[in-house]
PDB file of C-alpha atoms in Angstrom:
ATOM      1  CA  UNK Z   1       0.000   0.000   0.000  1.00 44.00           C
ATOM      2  CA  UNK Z   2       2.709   2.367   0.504  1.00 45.00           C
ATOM      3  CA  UNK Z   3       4.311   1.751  -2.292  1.00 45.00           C
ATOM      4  CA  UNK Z   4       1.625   2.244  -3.653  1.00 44.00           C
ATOM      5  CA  UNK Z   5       0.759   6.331  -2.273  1.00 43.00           C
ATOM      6  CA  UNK Z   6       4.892   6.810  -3.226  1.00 44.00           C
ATOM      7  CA  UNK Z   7       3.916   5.797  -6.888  1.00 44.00           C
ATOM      8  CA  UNK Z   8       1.025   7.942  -6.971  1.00 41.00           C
ATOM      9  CA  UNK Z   9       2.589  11.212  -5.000  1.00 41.00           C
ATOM     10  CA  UNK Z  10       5.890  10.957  -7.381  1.00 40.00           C
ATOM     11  CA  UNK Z  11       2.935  10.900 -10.488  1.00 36.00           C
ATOM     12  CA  UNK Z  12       1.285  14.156  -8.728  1.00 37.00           C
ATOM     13  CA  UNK Z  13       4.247  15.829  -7.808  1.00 39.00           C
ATOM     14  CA  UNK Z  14       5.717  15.899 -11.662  1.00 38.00           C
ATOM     15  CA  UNK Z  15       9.081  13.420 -10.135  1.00 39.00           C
ATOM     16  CA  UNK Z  16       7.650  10.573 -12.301  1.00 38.00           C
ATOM     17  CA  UNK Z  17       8.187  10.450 -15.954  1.00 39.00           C
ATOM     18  CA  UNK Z  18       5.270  10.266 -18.025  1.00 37.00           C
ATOM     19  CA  UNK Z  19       5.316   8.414 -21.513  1.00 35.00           C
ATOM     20  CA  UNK Z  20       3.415   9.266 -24.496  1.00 38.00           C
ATOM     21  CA  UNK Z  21       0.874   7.219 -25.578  1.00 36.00           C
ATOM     22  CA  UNK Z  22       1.693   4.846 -28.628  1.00 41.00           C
ATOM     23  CA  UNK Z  23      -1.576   6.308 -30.520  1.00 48.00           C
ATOM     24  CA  UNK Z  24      -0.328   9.691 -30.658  1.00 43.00           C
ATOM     25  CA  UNK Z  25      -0.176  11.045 -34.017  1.00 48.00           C
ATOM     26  CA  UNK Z  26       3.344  12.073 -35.199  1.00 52.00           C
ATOM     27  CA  UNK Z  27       2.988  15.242 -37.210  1.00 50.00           C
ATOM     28  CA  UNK Z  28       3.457  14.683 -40.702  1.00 48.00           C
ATOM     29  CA  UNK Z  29       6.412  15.364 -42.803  1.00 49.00           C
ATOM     30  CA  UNK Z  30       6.191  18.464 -45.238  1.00 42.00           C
ATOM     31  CA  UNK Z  31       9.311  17.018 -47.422  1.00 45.00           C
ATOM     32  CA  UNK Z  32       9.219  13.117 -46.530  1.00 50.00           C
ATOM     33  CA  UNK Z  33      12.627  11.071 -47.124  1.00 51.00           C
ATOM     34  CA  UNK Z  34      14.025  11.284 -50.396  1.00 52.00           C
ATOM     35  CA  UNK Z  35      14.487   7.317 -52.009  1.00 56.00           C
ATOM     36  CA  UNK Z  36      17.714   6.319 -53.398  1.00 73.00           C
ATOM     37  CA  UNK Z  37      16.850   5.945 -56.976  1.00 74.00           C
ATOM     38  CA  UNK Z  38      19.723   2.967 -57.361  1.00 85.00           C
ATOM     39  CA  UNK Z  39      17.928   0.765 -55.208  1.00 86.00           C
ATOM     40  CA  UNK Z  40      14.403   0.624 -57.356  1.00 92.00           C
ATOM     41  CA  UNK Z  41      14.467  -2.789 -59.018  1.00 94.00           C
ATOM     42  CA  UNK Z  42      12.950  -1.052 -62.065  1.00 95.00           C
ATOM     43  CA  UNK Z  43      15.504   1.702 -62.479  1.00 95.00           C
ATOM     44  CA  UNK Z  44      18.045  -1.579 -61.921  1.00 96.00           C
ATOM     45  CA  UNK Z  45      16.646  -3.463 -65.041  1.00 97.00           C
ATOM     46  CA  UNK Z  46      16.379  -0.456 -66.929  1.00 97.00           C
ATOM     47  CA  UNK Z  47      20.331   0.331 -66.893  1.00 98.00           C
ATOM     48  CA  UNK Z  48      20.837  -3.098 -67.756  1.00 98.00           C
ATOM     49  CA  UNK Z  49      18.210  -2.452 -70.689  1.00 98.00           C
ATOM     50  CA  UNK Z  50      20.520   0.462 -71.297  1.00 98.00           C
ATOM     51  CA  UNK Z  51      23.701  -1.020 -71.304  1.00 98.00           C
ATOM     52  CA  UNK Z  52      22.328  -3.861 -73.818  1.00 98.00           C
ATOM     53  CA  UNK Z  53      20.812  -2.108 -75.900  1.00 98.00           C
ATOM     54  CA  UNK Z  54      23.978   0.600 -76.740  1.00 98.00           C
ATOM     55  CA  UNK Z  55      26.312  -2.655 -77.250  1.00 97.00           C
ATOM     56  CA  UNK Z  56      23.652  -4.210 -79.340  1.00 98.00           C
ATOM     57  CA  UNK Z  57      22.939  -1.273 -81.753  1.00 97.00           C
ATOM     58  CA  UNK Z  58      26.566  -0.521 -81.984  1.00 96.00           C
ATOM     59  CA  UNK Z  59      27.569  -4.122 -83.004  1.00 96.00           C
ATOM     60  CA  UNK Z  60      24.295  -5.394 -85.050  1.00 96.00           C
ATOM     61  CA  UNK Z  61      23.016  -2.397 -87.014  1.00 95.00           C
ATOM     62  CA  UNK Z  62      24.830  -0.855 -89.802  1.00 87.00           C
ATOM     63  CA  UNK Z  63      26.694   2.249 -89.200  1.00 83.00           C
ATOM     64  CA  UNK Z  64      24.604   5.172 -90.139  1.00 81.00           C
ATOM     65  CA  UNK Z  65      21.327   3.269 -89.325  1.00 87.00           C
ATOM     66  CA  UNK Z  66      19.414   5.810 -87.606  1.00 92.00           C
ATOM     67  CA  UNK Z  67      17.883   3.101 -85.440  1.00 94.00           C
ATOM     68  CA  UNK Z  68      21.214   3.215 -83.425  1.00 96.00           C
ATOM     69  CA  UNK Z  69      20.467   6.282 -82.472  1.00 96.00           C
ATOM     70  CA  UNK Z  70      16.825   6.109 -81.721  1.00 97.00           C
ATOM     71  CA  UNK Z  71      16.967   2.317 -79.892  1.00 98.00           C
ATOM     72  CA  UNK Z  72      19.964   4.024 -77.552  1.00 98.00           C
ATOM     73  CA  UNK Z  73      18.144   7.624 -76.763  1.00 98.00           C
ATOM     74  CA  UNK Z  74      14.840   5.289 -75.730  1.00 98.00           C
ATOM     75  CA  UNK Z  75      17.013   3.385 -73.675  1.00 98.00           C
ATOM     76  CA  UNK Z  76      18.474   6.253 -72.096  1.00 98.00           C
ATOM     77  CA  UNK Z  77      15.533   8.094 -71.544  1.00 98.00           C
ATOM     78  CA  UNK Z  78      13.672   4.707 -70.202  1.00 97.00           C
ATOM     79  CA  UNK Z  79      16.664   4.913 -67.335  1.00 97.00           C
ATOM     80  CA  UNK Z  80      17.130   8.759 -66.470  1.00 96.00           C
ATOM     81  CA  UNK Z  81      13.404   9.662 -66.241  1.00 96.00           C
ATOM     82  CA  UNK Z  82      13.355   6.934 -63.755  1.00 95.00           C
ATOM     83  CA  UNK Z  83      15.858   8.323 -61.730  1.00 93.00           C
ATOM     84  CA  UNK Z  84      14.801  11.899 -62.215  1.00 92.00           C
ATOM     85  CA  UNK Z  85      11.197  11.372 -61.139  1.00 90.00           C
ATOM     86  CA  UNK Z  86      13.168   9.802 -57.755  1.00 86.00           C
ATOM     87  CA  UNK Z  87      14.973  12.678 -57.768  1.00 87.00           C
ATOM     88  CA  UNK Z  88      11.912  14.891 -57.446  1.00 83.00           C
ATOM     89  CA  UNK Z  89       9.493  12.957 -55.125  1.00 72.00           C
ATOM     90  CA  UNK Z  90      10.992  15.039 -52.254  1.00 72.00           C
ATOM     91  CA  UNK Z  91       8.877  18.021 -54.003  1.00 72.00           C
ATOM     92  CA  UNK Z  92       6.457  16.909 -55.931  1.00 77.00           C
ATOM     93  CA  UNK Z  93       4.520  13.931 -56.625  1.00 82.00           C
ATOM     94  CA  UNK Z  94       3.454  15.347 -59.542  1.00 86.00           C
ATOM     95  CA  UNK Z  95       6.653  15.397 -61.122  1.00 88.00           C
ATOM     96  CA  UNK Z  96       7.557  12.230 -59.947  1.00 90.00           C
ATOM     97  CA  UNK Z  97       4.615  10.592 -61.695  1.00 92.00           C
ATOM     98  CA  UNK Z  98       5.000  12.255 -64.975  1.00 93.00           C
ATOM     99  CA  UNK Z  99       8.355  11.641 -65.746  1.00 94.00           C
ATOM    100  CA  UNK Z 100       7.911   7.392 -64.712  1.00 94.00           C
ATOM    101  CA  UNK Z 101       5.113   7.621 -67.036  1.00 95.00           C
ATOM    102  CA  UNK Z 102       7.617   9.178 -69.325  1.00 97.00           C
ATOM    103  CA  UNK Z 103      10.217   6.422 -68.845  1.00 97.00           C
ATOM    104  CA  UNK Z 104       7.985   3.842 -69.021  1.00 97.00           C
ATOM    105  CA  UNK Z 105       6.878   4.703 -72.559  1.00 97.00           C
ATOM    106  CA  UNK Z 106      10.258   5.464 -73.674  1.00 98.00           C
ATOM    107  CA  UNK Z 107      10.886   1.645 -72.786  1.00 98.00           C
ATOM    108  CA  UNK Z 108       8.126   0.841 -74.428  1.00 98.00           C
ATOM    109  CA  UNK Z 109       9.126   2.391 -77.658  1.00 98.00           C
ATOM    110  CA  UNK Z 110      12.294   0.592 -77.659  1.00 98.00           C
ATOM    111  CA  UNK Z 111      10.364  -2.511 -77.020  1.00 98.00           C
ATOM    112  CA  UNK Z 112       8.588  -1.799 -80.568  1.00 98.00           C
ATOM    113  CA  UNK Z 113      12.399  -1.481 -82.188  1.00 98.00           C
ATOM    114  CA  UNK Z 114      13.606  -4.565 -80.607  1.00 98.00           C
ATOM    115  CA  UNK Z 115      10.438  -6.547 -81.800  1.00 98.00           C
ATOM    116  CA  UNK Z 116      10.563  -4.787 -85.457  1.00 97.00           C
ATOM    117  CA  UNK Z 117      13.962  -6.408 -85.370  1.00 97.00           C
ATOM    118  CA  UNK Z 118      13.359  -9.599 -85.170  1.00 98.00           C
ATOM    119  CA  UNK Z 119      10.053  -9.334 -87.261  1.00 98.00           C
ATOM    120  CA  UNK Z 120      11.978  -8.070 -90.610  1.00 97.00           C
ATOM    121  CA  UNK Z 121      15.031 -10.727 -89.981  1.00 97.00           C
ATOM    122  CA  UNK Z 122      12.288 -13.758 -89.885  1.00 98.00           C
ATOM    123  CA  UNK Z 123      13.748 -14.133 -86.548  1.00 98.00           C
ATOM    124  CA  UNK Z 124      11.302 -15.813 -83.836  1.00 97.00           C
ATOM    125  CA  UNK Z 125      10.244 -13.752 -81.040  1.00 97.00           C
ATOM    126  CA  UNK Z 126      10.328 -16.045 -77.803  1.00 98.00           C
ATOM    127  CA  UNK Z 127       6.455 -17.125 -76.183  1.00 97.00           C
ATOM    128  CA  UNK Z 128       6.798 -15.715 -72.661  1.00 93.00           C
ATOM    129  CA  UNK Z 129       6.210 -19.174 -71.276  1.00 95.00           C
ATOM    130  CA  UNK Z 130       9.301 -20.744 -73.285  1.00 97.00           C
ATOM    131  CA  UNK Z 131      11.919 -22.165 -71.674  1.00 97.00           C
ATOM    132  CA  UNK Z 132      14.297 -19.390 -73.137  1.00 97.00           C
ATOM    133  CA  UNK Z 133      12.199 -16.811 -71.245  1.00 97.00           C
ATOM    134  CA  UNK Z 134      11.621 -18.472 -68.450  1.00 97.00           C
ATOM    135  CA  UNK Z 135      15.198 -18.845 -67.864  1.00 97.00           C
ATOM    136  CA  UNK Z 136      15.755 -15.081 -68.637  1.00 97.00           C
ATOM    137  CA  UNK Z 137      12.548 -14.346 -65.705  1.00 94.00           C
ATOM    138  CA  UNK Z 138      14.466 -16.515 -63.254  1.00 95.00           C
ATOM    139  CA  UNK Z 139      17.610 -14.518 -64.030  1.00 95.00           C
ATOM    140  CA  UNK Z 140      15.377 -11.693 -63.531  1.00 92.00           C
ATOM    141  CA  UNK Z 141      14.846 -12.185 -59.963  1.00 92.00           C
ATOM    142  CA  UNK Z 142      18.410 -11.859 -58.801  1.00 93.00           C
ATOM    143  CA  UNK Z 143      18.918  -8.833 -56.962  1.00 90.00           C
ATOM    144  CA  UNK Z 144      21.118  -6.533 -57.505  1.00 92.00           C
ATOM    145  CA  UNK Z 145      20.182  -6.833 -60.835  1.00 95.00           C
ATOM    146  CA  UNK Z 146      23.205  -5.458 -62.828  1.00 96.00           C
ATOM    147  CA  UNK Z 147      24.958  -5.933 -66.588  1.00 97.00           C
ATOM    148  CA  UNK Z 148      27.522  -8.497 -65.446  1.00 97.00           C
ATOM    149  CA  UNK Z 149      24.545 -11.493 -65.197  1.00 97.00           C
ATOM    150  CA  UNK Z 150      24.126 -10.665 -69.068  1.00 97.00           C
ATOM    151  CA  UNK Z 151      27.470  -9.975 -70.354  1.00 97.00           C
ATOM    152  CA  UNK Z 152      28.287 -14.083 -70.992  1.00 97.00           C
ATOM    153  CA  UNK Z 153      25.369 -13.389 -73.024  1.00 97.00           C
ATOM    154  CA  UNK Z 154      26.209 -10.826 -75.389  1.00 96.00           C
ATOM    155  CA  UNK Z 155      29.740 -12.239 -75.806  1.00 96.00           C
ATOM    156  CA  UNK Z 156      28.539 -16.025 -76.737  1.00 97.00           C
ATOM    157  CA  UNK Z 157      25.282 -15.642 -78.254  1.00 97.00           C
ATOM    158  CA  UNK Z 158      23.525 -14.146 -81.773  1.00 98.00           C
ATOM    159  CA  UNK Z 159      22.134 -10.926 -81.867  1.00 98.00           C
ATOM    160  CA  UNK Z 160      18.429 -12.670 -82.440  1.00 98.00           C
ATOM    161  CA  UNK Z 161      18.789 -14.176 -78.890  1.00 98.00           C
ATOM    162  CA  UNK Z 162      20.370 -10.841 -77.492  1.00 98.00           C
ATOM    163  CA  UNK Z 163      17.155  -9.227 -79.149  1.00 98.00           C
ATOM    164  CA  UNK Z 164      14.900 -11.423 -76.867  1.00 98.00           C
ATOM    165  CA  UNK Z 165      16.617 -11.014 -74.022  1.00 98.00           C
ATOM    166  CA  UNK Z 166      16.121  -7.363 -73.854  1.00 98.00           C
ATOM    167  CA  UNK Z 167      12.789  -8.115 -75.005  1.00 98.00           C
ATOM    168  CA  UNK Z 168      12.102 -10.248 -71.524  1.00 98.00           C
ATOM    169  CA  UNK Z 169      13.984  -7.211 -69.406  1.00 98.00           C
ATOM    170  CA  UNK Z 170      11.775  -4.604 -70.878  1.00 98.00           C
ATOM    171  CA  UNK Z 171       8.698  -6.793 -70.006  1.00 97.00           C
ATOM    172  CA  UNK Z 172       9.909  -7.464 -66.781  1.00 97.00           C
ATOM    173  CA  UNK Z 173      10.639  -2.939 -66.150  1.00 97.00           C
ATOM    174  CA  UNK Z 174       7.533  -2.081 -67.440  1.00 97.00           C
ATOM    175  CA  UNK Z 175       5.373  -4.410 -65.392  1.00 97.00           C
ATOM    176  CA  UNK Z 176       7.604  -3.022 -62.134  1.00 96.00           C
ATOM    177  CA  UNK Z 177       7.090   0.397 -63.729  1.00 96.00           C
ATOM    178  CA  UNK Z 178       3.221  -0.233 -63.836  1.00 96.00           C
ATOM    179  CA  UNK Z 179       2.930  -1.147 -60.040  1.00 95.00           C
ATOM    180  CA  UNK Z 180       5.038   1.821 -58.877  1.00 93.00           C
ATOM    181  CA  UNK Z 181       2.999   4.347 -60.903  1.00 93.00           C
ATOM    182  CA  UNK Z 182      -0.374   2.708 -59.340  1.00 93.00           C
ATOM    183  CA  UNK Z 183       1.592   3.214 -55.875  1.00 90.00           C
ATOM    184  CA  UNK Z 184       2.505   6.696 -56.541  1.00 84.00           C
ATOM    185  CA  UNK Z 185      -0.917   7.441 -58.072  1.00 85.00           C
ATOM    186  CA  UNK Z 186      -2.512   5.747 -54.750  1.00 84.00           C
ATOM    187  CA  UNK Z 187      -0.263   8.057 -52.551  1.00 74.00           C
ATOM    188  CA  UNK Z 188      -1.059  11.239 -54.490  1.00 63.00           C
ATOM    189  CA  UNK Z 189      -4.555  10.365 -54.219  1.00 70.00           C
ATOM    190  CA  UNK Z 190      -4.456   9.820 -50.768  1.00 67.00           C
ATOM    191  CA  UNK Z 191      -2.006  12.501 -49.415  1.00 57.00           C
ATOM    192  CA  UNK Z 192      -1.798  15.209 -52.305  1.00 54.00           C
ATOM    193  CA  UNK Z 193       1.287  16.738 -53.109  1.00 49.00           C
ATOM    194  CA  UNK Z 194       3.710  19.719 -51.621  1.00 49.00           C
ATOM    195  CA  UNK Z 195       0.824  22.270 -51.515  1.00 55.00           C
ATOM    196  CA  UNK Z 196      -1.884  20.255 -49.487  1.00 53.00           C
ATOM    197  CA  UNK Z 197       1.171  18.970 -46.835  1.00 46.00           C
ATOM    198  CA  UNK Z 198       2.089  22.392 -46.535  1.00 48.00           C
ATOM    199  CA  UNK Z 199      -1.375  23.657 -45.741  1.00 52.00           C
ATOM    200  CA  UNK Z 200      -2.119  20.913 -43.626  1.00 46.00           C
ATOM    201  CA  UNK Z 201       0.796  21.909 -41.597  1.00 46.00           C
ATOM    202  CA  UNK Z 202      -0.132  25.151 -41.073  1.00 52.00           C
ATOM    203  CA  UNK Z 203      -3.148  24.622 -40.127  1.00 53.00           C
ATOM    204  CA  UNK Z 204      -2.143  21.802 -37.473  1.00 56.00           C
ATOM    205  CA  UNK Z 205       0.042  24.670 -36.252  1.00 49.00           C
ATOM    206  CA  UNK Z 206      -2.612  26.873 -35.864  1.00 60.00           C
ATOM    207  CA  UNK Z 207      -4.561  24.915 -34.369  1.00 64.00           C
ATOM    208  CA  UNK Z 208      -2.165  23.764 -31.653  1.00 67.00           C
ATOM    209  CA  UNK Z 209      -2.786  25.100 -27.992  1.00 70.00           C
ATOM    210  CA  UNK Z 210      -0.980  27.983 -26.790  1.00 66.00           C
ATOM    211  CA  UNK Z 211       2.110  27.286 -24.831  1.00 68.00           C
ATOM    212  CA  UNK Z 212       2.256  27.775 -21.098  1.00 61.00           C
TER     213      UNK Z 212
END
């Protein structure tokens, strides 16, 4: 019992440390964490899309081909609007969305030259359930997914299996690419952009009681 009164006085007398409850709300973030960029799975695959695609149009089209060109700019552009709409989630959402949207159909354009390809060459574009792409998929899963689990690849085999390869990557960014911009949609949707978390701050400032 008297430990019980000491417990109590050291609560009324301001000696005992209170804790917060667990359900308290933390305040939200007006800039939340910026994302490193290099660790998105998609913008992974897409350098690796890159880095195929510049050897491939360098070594299998004919110099002059203005398909070099355009297959390596829509590689490029697949990979840097990835990592610039990263870049800019810390201040806008909107941004962010737009230019994944933007790298996702720059992939998809190079998927079209990859495919055109083949078509003209009477090469065979692989089924997705083949055995050549479903050994490409498993490969897929490795993480960190980088150039080096392809190069063997590009050094040993025809351009016509190269071709599918990249084929399967680009598949395999653009379906990653898909679920991210339904996430980032979802968020946007859900928690606005810059603007609204800076006027919700405000106001939760306002409305917090005076100090003592």
């Amino acid at each position: 019992m008297k430990s019980d009164e000491k417990n109590a006085k050291n609560v009324s007398d301001g000696k005992h440390t209170a804790y917060p409850s667990h359900n308290s709300p933390e305040p939200e973030r007006i800039l939340p964490p910026r994302g490193d960029y290099q660790t998105l799975l998609s913008f992974q695959k897409a350098e690796v899309v890159y880095d195929i695609t510049f050897r491939f149009a360098h070594k299998y089209l004919g110099r002059g081909d203005r398909t070099v060109d355009q297959m390596i700019q829509s590689a490029r552009s697949g990979k840097q609007n990835i990592l610039e709409g990263s870049k800019a989630a810390t201040t806008s959402k909107e941004t962010e969305i737009k230019l994944t949207n933007v790298g996702r159909a720059s992939l998809e354009e190079l998927l079209a030259d990859y495919r055109d390809y083949l078509r003209v060459r009477d090469h065979a574009i692989w089924d997705k359930d083949s055995k050549e792409a479903l050994f490409v998929r498993r490969l897929g899963r490795k993480t960190p997914h980088t150039f080096e689990l392809y190069r063997e690849f590009l050094e040993t085999r025809p351009p016509e299996v190269i071709a599918n390869i990249a084929i399967c990557l680009i598949h395999q960014t653009n379906y990653l690419l898909d679920q991210q911009l339904r996430r980032l949609e979802k968020d946007f949707v859900e928690g606005g952009g810059l603007r609204e978390r800076m006027t919700r701050a405000r106001l939760a400032h306002r409305n917090q009681p005076p100090k003592k």
